[in-house]
Amino acid sequence: METKIPYKIYLEENEIPQAWYNVRADMKNKPAPLLNPGTLEPMTLDELKGVFCEELCRQELDNDTAYFPIPEEIQNFYKMYRPAPLVRAYFLEKALGTPAKIYYKFEGNNTSGSHKLNSAIAQAYYAKKQGLKGVTTETGAGQWGTALSMACSYFGLDCQVFMVKCSYEQKPFRREVMRTYGANVTPSPSMKTEVGKKILAEYPDTTGSLGCAISEAVEAAVTQPGYRYVLGSVLNQVLLHQSIIGLEAKAALDKYGIKPDIIIGCAGGGSNLGGLIAPFMGEKLRGEADYRIIAVEPASCPSLTRGKYAYDFCDTGAICPLAKMYTLGSQFIPSANHAGGLRYHGMSSILSQLYDDGLMEARSVEQTAVFEAAQLFARVEGTLPAPESSHAIRAAIDEALKCKETGEEKTILFGLTGTGYFDLKAYEQFNDKTMIDVIPTDEQIAASLAKLPKADK
Amino acid sequence: METKIPYKIYLEENEIPQAWYNVRADMKNKPAPLLNPGTLEPMTLDELKGVFCEELCRQELDNDTAYFPIPEEIQNFYKMYRPAPLVRAYFLEKALGTPAKIYYKFEGNNTSGSHKLNSAIAQAYYAKKQGLKGVTTETGAGQWGTALSMACSYFGLDCQVFMVKCSYEQKPFRREVMRTYGANVTPSPSMKTEVGKKILAEYPDTTGSLGCAISEAVEAAVTQPGYRYVLGSVLNQVLLHQSIIGLEAKAALDKYGIKPDIIIGCAGGGSNLGGLIAPFMGEKLRGEADYRIIAVEPASCPSLTRGKYAYDFCDTGAICPLAKMYTLGSQFIPSANHAGGLRYHGMSSILSQLYDDGLMEARSVEQTAVFEAAQLFARVEGTLPAPESSHAIRAAIDEALKCKETGEEKTILFGLTGTGYFDLKAYEQFNDKTMIDVIPTDEQIAASLAKLPKADK
């Protein structure tokens, strides 16, 4: 007799995981190390700690430790907005008429509106512990910047945010949330940094990109005493912190004896997907279980599905270390569409390696199809999803519809990373039927890839 | 030995209350009935059902039935976003250095961003059950309109929303949420109704008011076949549905053996306050327990603290029935400040009677003090509160600070009705330090009250 699964599964407070899981410990092929762009040698702790907090550098470089205890102050902060619910999408299943069982891990029930807070509070904590004055960062859609503002406010740190210009203009209210939490927000590219000035001189009409905002934030960090740079995605440390998503989801599923067949997450830099799949991928790597894992990216910025696995700069300004990743080239600037935080040219080294090893799949979806899924989800499940998250919704719906054809009762888990309350300009375009799909041509991608640094060994 | 209280108390799904509580059943002095403005006789079921759904009219008129079972379809919808958490404000207590124990019932974790969904889904359900084509309504800050859009979308009903013009302009994104859920949104006053045309002719520059939008929505309902009007506050039926807030809060407190000393809610029309206090007031009326209950209203629209207890129109256009309430006069239009949904000239008849009987207190607070409380709350508790809810936060902080002076360990419960994600224009003013307090003069209130209808017996 099947236990009736509630609509929402909340862990008890004492069931919130007390350690992060480092999937690298179980990877046979470790992710390629960051390289110093000058020497093409792996970045050392000493080199990294000029840019990042020291403890975070240790986490970045550690491919062996499987579990990192979560410091008590971070655990306390987590209690402010965690556990996040695991939701059974009964309403969506009914609307689709599918025999599939759909679950989603909802990370949007906090003012940052996304999962980004999970890593922001960790990074702010280590910055504070190191005695820093403040941190700098970039933000695309604004979730990361908001999350970091909240985290810095909690620890009394100064917070300087470079916000991708097209998001800054489309999402003026995000700026006010960040200001309410005490942050300084600058549209990027800006005249505040040398790299910003250079990019503006070359592309005066650019609407910006995450890669470009990263360059500015890094420059701002290394040129101000007492500051370090923090990043909301891509890095190993971020995926480590975000493992809380998957650990909680798995604990909630385990409580009811549920094993997912398919796990789906949207993928920009990889922070959400990497966090959601971590403990499941761990089981897969250790041969304890098997799962289909699907990364979903925007057709406008398809790093996994159309990019190249190669060393590249993490930023447009080419001042960051080189990372080996599936990339469209650091000079790739996606069209000014609304995929928000997924507008990043590369993919986290961990996920790139797992994908290259055939341990996960990837697909790209077009924007209008994504918003159709978002609208359906909003209407039946009640939550207006973020455009980013809606990429995962699209794929989950598609898989559920396949089950409808085949009659298979598969269990699908996807990550609902956040809410779309600050993305109403995009919804307005969709409602007005003026939204279009802009997909890069092969020539555009080839031209961008031609500028890859010569670092592959 | 005190049990350690978790940060958030979630009821189990099967602990969500299955019946609404009607506080009128325990009131010795019943709220005064609605009057027909023509005859000055109490409105009958037959008269009311031309405007409202029939089942809702029955609920409106029933002063005797203590519990109304919640229909199963509404219970199912509640599971989409309920139970709402009861949060122990440990972070706020620490920031204030108070010995008081502060709890808040958080109703903002749904896309409508507020408690309004609790009644919207009930009203949409009864409209659907009656076989209607659609409903009309007004919305101030936009929470009610959003909630109703979501509820109508769920039941496949047409939804026509008249939105107070100043909110329509300050909150364009609210409109897109409503459109995403399929609603039609019109800024009020509009040229779509006779009453709208009349108001615009008299006050061409008006920024609108809830009372005026109500008039338009009622006219639209009675002039279209298959439509009825629904209202998000003030009415007895709404307070009945909103009792779910208090019932859940009380069940969560009871689980841990906690008895609040002071219960605080913001009050515009009274839907949140009436719902939050319902079961506690019931105990008080039956002599089973005592509580201090405090209604908090904006100084810009102080119906309880500076209004008159008298029969008045619920709407500016004077086409609705007369309700006996604390009122500033239906012609009172508050300054175009940002108190949002609290910009209503009167107070629910139930709460007005309870206040007149000395069973609860009231106080008014100024806008800048409210936003100071909102900012502190956001920074320490992590949730950006709605301006309306922040009135309750202000009063809760003030009470907690009194405890700090006296050393009393009082237990304070307040209602956090919603989030401020669509109120960033107001936060921007606060961040820019351009926010001002505009309080009506005695002469302004007297002039408005001079126009009260002659209906008091």
mmCIF file of N, CA, C and O in Angstrom, chain A residues 223-290:
data_model
loop_
_atom_site.group_PDB
_atom_site.id
_atom_site.type_symbol
_atom_site.label_atom_id
_atom_site.label_comp_id
_atom_site.label_asym_id
_atom_site.label_seq_id
_atom_site.Cartn_x
_atom_site.Cartn_y
_atom_site.Cartn_z
ATOM 1 N N THR A 223 41.693 45.844 -6.483
ATOM 2 C CA THR A 223 42.253 47.198 -6.392
ATOM 3 C C THR A 223 41.811 47.936 -5.133
ATOM 4 O O THR A 223 42.252 49.044 -4.893
ATOM 5 N N GLN A 224 40.978 47.313 -4.303
ATOM 6 C CA GLN A 224 40.572 47.938 -3.033
ATOM 7 C C GLN A 224 41.086 47.089 -1.867
ATOM 8 O O GLN A 224 40.741 45.915 -1.773
ATOM 9 N N PRO A 225 41.836 47.691 -0.944
ATOM 10 C CA PRO A 225 42.320 46.899 0.207
ATOM 11 C C PRO A 225 41.152 46.420 1.066
ATOM 12 O O PRO A 225 40.179 47.160 1.266
ATOM 13 N N GLY A 226 41.258 45.179 1.561
ATOM 14 C CA GLY A 226 40.211 44.639 2.440
ATOM 15 C C GLY A 226 39.011 44.095 1.701
ATOM 16 O O GLY A 226 37.976 43.834 2.300
ATOM 17 N N TYR A 227 39.124 43.956 0.400
ATOM 18 C CA TYR A 227 38.013 43.418 -0.396
ATOM 19 C C TYR A 227 38.423 42.125 -1.083
ATOM 20 O O TYR A 227 39.597 41.925 -1.410
ATOM 21 N N ARG A 228 37.473 41.241 -1.293
ATOM 22 C CA ARG A 228 37.685 40.079 -2.129
ATOM 23 C C ARG A 228 36.487 39.956 -3.045
ATOM 24 O O ARG A 228 35.438 40.571 -2.833
ATOM 25 N N TYR A 229 36.677 39.126 -4.056
ATOM 26 C CA TYR A 229 35.630 38.903 -5.039
ATOM 27 C C TYR A 229 34.886 37.627 -4.671
ATOM 28 O O TYR A 229 35.480 36.653 -4.218
ATOM 29 N N VAL A 230 33.573 37.630 -4.868
ATOM 30 C CA VAL A 230 32.793 36.414 -4.664
ATOM 31 C C VAL A 230 31.947 36.169 -5.919
ATOM 32 O O VAL A 230 31.555 37.105 -6.609
ATOM 33 N N LEU A 231 31.689 34.910 -6.198
ATOM 34 C CA LEU A 231 31.011 34.527 -7.441
ATOM 35 C C LEU A 231 29.848 33.599 -7.085
ATOM 36 O O LEU A 231 29.975 32.746 -6.208
ATOM 37 N N GLY A 232 28.738 33.769 -7.795
ATOM 38 C CA GLY A 232 27.536 33.040 -7.415
ATOM 39 C C GLY A 232 27.326 31.726 -8.129
ATOM 40 O O GLY A 232 26.350 31.012 -7.852
ATOM 41 N N SER A 233 28.222 31.389 -9.060
ATOM 42 C CA SER A 233 28.029 30.146 -9.805
ATOM 43 C C SER A 233 29.375 29.643 -10.302
ATOM 44 O O SER A 233 30.417 30.140 -9.873
ATOM 45 N N VAL A 234 29.346 28.656 -11.157
ATOM 46 C CA VAL A 234 30.511 28.168 -11.912
ATOM 47 C C VAL A 234 31.562 27.466 -11.041
ATOM 48 O O VAL A 234 31.966 26.347 -11.326
ATOM 49 N N LEU A 235 32.002 28.126 -9.958
ATOM 50 C CA LEU A 235 33.122 27.615 -9.171
ATOM 51 C C LEU A 235 32.771 26.350 -8.393
ATOM 52 O O LEU A 235 31.624 26.114 -8.032
ATOM 53 N N ASN A 236 33.800 25.575 -8.098
ATOM 54 C CA ASN A 236 33.629 24.344 -7.319
ATOM 55 C C ASN A 236 33.025 24.625 -5.941
ATOM 56 O O ASN A 236 32.177 23.878 -5.458
ATOM 57 N N GLN A 237 33.518 25.695 -5.307
ATOM 58 C CA GLN A 237 33.044 26.048 -3.951
ATOM 59 C C GLN A 237 31.536 26.321 -3.952
ATOM 60 O O GLN A 237 30.830 25.993 -3.002
ATOM 61 N N VAL A 238 31.059 26.960 -5.030
ATOM 62 C CA VAL A 238 29.629 27.297 -5.099
ATOM 63 C C VAL A 238 28.793 26.022 -5.211
ATOM 64 O O VAL A 238 27.777 25.867 -4.530
ATOM 65 N N LEU A 239 29.248 25.114 -6.055
ATOM 66 C CA LEU A 239 28.519 23.848 -6.182
ATOM 67 C C LEU A 239 28.539 23.077 -4.867
ATOM 68 O O LEU A 239 27.562 22.419 -4.509
ATOM 69 N N LEU A 240 29.648 23.207 -4.140
ATOM 70 C CA LEU A 240 29.720 22.569 -2.822
ATOM 71 C C LEU A 240 28.610 23.108 -1.916
ATOM 72 O O LEU A 240 27.840 22.343 -1.328
ATOM 73 N N HIS A 241 28.524 24.441 -1.794
ATOM 74 C CA HIS A 241 27.493 25.035 -0.918
ATOM 75 C C HIS A 241 26.085 24.667 -1.400
ATOM 76 O O HIS A 241 25.184 24.418 -0.612
ATOM 77 N N GLN A 242 25.907 24.650 -2.724
ATOM 78 C CA GLN A 242 24.572 24.383 -3.263
ATOM 79 C C GLN A 242 24.172 22.913 -3.117
ATOM 80 O O GLN A 242 23.007 22.571 -3.343
ATOM 81 N N SER A 243 25.097 22.070 -2.682
ATOM 82 C CA SER A 243 24.712 20.670 -2.479
ATOM 83 C C SER A 243 23.613 20.540 -1.437
ATOM 84 O O SER A 243 22.923 19.526 -1.377
ATOM 85 N N ILE A 244 23.424 21.593 -0.633
ATOM 86 C CA ILE A 244 22.326 21.577 0.349
ATOM 87 C C ILE A 244 20.977 21.318 -0.348
ATOM 88 O O ILE A 244 20.087 20.682 0.224
ATOM 89 N N ILE A 245 20.839 21.797 -1.581
ATOM 90 C CA ILE A 245 19.581 21.600 -2.320
ATOM 91 C C ILE A 245 19.321 20.110 -2.515
ATOM 92 O O ILE A 245 18.258 19.581 -2.183
ATOM 93 N N GLY A 246 20.314 19.441 -3.081
ATOM 94 C CA GLY A 246 20.151 18.028 -3.370
ATOM 95 C C GLY A 246 20.075 17.173 -2.118
ATOM 96 O O GLY A 246 19.304 16.215 -2.049
ATOM 97 N N LEU A 247 20.876 17.542 -1.116
ATOM 98 C CA LEU A 247 20.875 16.765 0.129
ATOM 99 C C LEU A 247 19.503 16.826 0.805
ATOM 100 O O LEU A 247 18.981 15.815 1.267
ATOM 101 N N GLU A 248 18.933 18.015 0.826
ATOM 102 C CA GLU A 248 17.590 18.160 1.410
ATOM 103 C C GLU A 248 16.547 17.425 0.565
ATOM 104 O O GLU A 248 15.658 16.761 1.102
ATOM 105 N N ALA A 249 16.666 17.567 -0.751
ATOM 106 C CA ALA A 249 15.686 16.907 -1.632
ATOM 107 C C ALA A 249 15.754 15.400 -1.439
ATOM 108 O O ALA A 249 14.725 14.722 -1.339
ATOM 109 N N LYS A 250 16.968 14.888 -1.360
ATOM 110 C CA LYS A 250 17.138 13.442 -1.220
ATOM 111 C C LYS A 250 16.624 12.976 0.140
ATOM 112 O O LYS A 250 15.955 11.933 0.239
ATOM 113 N N ALA A 251 16.897 13.748 1.193
ATOM 114 C CA ALA A 251 16.407 13.378 2.525
ATOM 115 C C ALA A 251 14.878 13.332 2.542
ATOM 116 O O ALA A 251 14.269 12.433 3.136
ATOM 117 N N ALA A 252 14.254 14.300 1.861
ATOM 118 C CA ALA A 252 12.789 14.339 1.820
ATOM 119 C C ALA A 252 12.242 13.151 1.032
ATOM 120 O O ALA A 252 11.259 12.511 1.435
ATOM 121 N N LEU A 253 12.872 12.829 -0.086
ATOM 122 C CA LEU A 253 12.439 11.676 -0.887
ATOM 123 C C LEU A 253 12.643 10.382 -0.101
ATOM 124 O O LEU A 253 11.774 9.495 -0.091
ATOM 125 N N ASP A 254 13.801 10.278 0.541
ATOM 126 C CA ASP A 254 14.107 9.058 1.295
ATOM 127 C C ASP A 254 13.078 8.807 2.397
ATOM 128 O O ASP A 254 12.736 7.662 2.692
ATOM 129 N N LYS A 255 12.588 9.897 2.995
ATOM 130 C CA LYS A 255 11.582 9.758 4.058
ATOM 131 C C LYS A 255 10.361 8.982 3.584
ATOM 132 O O LYS A 255 9.688 8.336 4.368
ATOM 133 N N TYR A 256 10.077 9.115 2.296
ATOM 134 C CA TYR A 256 8.896 8.444 1.753
ATOM 135 C C TYR A 256 9.279 7.296 0.821
ATOM 136 O O TYR A 256 8.437 6.788 0.083
ATOM 137 N N GLY A 257 10.541 6.925 0.835
ATOM 138 C CA GLY A 257 10.979 5.806 0.019
ATOM 139 C C GLY A 257 10.851 6.028 -1.477
ATOM 140 O O GLY A 257 10.623 5.099 -2.248
ATOM 141 N N ILE A 258 11.021 7.289 -1.905
ATOM 142 C CA ILE A 258 10.871 7.614 -3.328
ATOM 143 C C ILE A 258 12.240 7.707 -3.996
ATOM 144 O O ILE A 258 13.154 8.345 -3.473
ATOM 145 N N LYS A 259 12.349 7.083 -5.162
ATOM 146 C CA LYS A 259 13.605 7.148 -5.917
ATOM 147 C C LYS A 259 13.296 7.759 -7.282
ATOM 148 O O LYS A 259 12.511 7.208 -8.054
ATOM 149 N N PRO A 260 13.881 8.914 -7.591
ATOM 150 C CA PRO A 260 13.588 9.524 -8.895
ATOM 151 C C PRO A 260 14.233 8.742 -10.042
ATOM 152 O O PRO A 260 15.308 8.173 -9.879
ATOM 153 N N ASP A 261 13.545 8.722 -11.184
ATOM 154 C CA ASP A 261 14.152 8.143 -12.386
ATOM 155 C C ASP A 261 14.931 9.201 -13.158
ATOM 156 O O ASP A 261 15.966 8.920 -13.743
ATOM 157 N N ILE A 262 14.358 10.413 -13.184
ATOM 158 C CA ILE A 262 14.950 11.491 -13.975
ATOM 159 C C ILE A 262 15.109 12.715 -13.083
ATOM 160 O O ILE A 262 14.192 13.076 -12.346
ATOM 161 N N ILE A 263 16.265 13.355 -13.168
ATOM 162 C CA ILE A 263 16.517 14.577 -12.389
ATOM 163 C C ILE A 263 16.881 15.683 -13.370
ATOM 164 O O ILE A 263 17.779 15.519 -14.200
ATOM 165 N N ILE A 264 16.163 16.791 -13.263
ATOM 166 C CA ILE A 264 16.270 17.855 -14.267
ATOM 167 C C ILE A 264 16.567 19.185 -13.591
ATOM 168 O O ILE A 264 15.930 19.558 -12.606
ATOM 169 N N GLY A 265 17.518 19.910 -14.156
ATOM 170 C CA GLY A 265 17.792 21.244 -13.632
ATOM 171 C C GLY A 265 18.167 22.188 -14.745
ATOM 172 O O GLY A 265 18.727 21.776 -15.768
ATOM 173 N N CYS A 266 17.853 23.483 -14.568
ATOM 174 C CA CYS A 266 18.312 24.463 -15.546
ATOM 175 C C CYS A 266 19.799 24.700 -15.302
ATOM 176 O O CYS A 266 20.296 24.501 -14.193
ATOM 177 N N ALA A 267 20.478 25.109 -16.354
ATOM 178 C CA ALA A 267 21.922 25.266 -16.247
ATOM 179 C C ALA A 267 22.391 26.532 -16.939
ATOM 180 O O ALA A 267 22.201 26.695 -18.148
ATOM 181 N N GLY A 268 22.951 27.447 -16.148
ATOM 182 C CA GLY A 268 23.596 28.642 -16.701
ATOM 183 C C GLY A 268 25.081 28.463 -16.433
ATOM 184 O O GLY A 268 25.824 27.922 -17.233
ATOM 185 N N GLY A 269 25.492 28.849 -15.233
ATOM 186 C CA GLY A 269 26.849 28.537 -14.790
ATOM 187 C C GLY A 269 26.916 27.171 -14.130
ATOM 188 O O GLY A 269 27.964 26.571 -14.035
ATOM 189 N N GLY A 270 25.764 26.699 -13.652
ATOM 190 C CA GLY A 270 25.692 25.345 -13.105
ATOM 191 C C GLY A 270 25.451 25.237 -11.606
ATOM 192 O O GLY A 270 25.437 24.128 -11.068
ATOM 193 N N SER A 271 25.220 26.376 -10.921
ATOM 194 C CA SER A 271 25.143 26.323 -9.456
ATOM 195 C C SER A 271 23.947 25.519 -8.966
ATOM 196 O O SER A 271 24.064 24.731 -8.032
ATOM 197 N N ASN A 272 22.796 25.737 -9.587
ATOM 198 C CA ASN A 272 21.607 25.012 -9.146
ATOM 199 C C ASN A 272 21.681 23.555 -9.541
ATOM 200 O O ASN A 272 21.466 22.662 -8.717
ATOM 201 N N LEU A 273 21.994 23.304 -10.798
ATOM 202 C CA LEU A 273 22.041 21.917 -11.269
ATOM 203 C C LEU A 273 23.078 21.128 -10.484
ATOM 204 O O LEU A 273 22.818 20.008 -10.023
ATOM 205 N N GLY A 274 24.257 21.719 -10.330
ATOM 206 C CA GLY A 274 25.320 21.036 -9.598
ATOM 207 C C GLY A 274 24.919 20.717 -8.166
ATOM 208 O O GLY A 274 25.244 19.647 -7.637
ATOM 209 N N GLY A 275 24.190 21.647 -7.542
ATOM 210 C CA GLY A 275 23.750 21.417 -6.169
ATOM 211 C C GLY A 275 22.646 20.379 -6.089
ATOM 212 O O GLY A 275 22.671 19.491 -5.225
ATOM 213 N N LEU A 276 21.692 20.484 -6.993
ATOM 214 C CA LEU A 276 20.556 19.551 -6.962
ATOM 215 C C LEU A 276 20.996 18.108 -7.180
ATOM 216 O O LEU A 276 20.535 17.190 -6.513
ATOM 217 N N ILE A 277 21.890 17.903 -8.147
ATOM 218 C CA ILE A 277 22.223 16.518 -8.504
ATOM 219 C C ILE A 277 23.301 15.917 -7.610
ATOM 220 O O ILE A 277 23.499 14.698 -7.626
ATOM 221 N N ALA A 278 23.989 16.749 -6.827
ATOM 222 C CA ALA A 278 25.206 16.289 -6.137
ATOM 223 C C ALA A 278 25.078 14.910 -5.471
ATOM 224 O O ALA A 278 25.808 13.979 -5.831
ATOM 225 N N PRO A 279 24.150 14.729 -4.511
ATOM 226 C CA PRO A 279 24.138 13.429 -3.816
ATOM 227 C C PRO A 279 23.673 12.284 -4.715
ATOM 228 O O PRO A 279 24.078 11.133 -4.499
ATOM 229 N N PHE A 280 22.850 12.604 -5.700
ATOM 230 C CA PHE A 280 22.395 11.571 -6.643
ATOM 231 C C PHE A 280 23.555 11.154 -7.539
ATOM 232 O O PHE A 280 23.791 9.978 -7.793
ATOM 233 N N MET A 281 24.293 12.161 -8.021
ATOM 234 C CA MET A 281 25.464 11.869 -8.847
ATOM 235 C C MET A 281 26.492 11.080 -8.044
ATOM 236 O O MET A 281 27.162 10.183 -8.575
ATOM 237 N N GLY A 282 26.592 11.417 -6.760
ATOM 238 C CA GLY A 282 27.499 10.666 -5.891
ATOM 239 C C GLY A 282 27.158 9.180 -5.886
ATOM 240 O O GLY A 282 28.041 8.325 -6.045
ATOM 241 N N GLU A 283 25.887 8.870 -5.736
ATOM 242 C CA GLU A 283 25.456 7.467 -5.758
ATOM 243 C C GLU A 283 25.772 6.827 -7.105
ATOM 244 O O GLU A 283 26.192 5.662 -7.187
ATOM 245 N N LYS A 284 25.545 7.615 -8.155
ATOM 246 C CA LYS A 284 25.798 7.107 -9.505
ATOM 247 C C LYS A 284 27.289 6.829 -9.695
ATOM 248 O O LYS A 284 27.686 5.784 -10.218
ATOM 249 N N LEU A 285 28.122 7.748 -9.229
ATOM 250 C CA LEU A 285 29.571 7.594 -9.365
ATOM 251 C C LEU A 285 30.082 6.409 -8.553
ATOM 252 O O LEU A 285 31.016 5.727 -8.954
ATOM 253 N N ARG A 286 29.447 6.169 -7.419
ATOM 254 C CA ARG A 286 29.872 5.055 -6.558
ATOM 255 C C ARG A 286 29.208 3.743 -6.967
ATOM 256 O O ARG A 286 29.407 2.708 -6.324
ATOM 257 N N GLY A 287 28.373 3.822 -8.011
ATOM 258 C CA GLY A 287 27.720 2.613 -8.496
ATOM 259 C C GLY A 287 26.586 2.115 -7.619
ATOM 260 O O GLY A 287 26.176 0.958 -7.710
ATOM 261 N N GLU A 288 26.068 2.979 -6.772
ATOM 262 C CA GLU A 288 25.007 2.560 -5.840
ATOM 263 C C GLU A 288 23.614 2.710 -6.427
ATOM 264 O O GLU A 288 22.653 2.112 -5.940
ATOM 265 N N ALA A 289 23.487 3.565 -7.413
ATOM 266 C CA ALA A 289 22.173 3.798 -8.016
ATOM 267 C C ALA A 289 22.384 4.415 -9.388
ATOM 268 O O ALA A 289 23.484 4.866 -9.714
ATOM 269 N N ASP A 290 21.322 4.406 -10.195
ATOM 270 C CA ASP A 290 21.435 5.055 -11.497
ATOM 271 C C ASP A 290 20.300 6.054 -11.671
ATOM 272 O O ASP A 290 19.178 5.829 -11.208
#
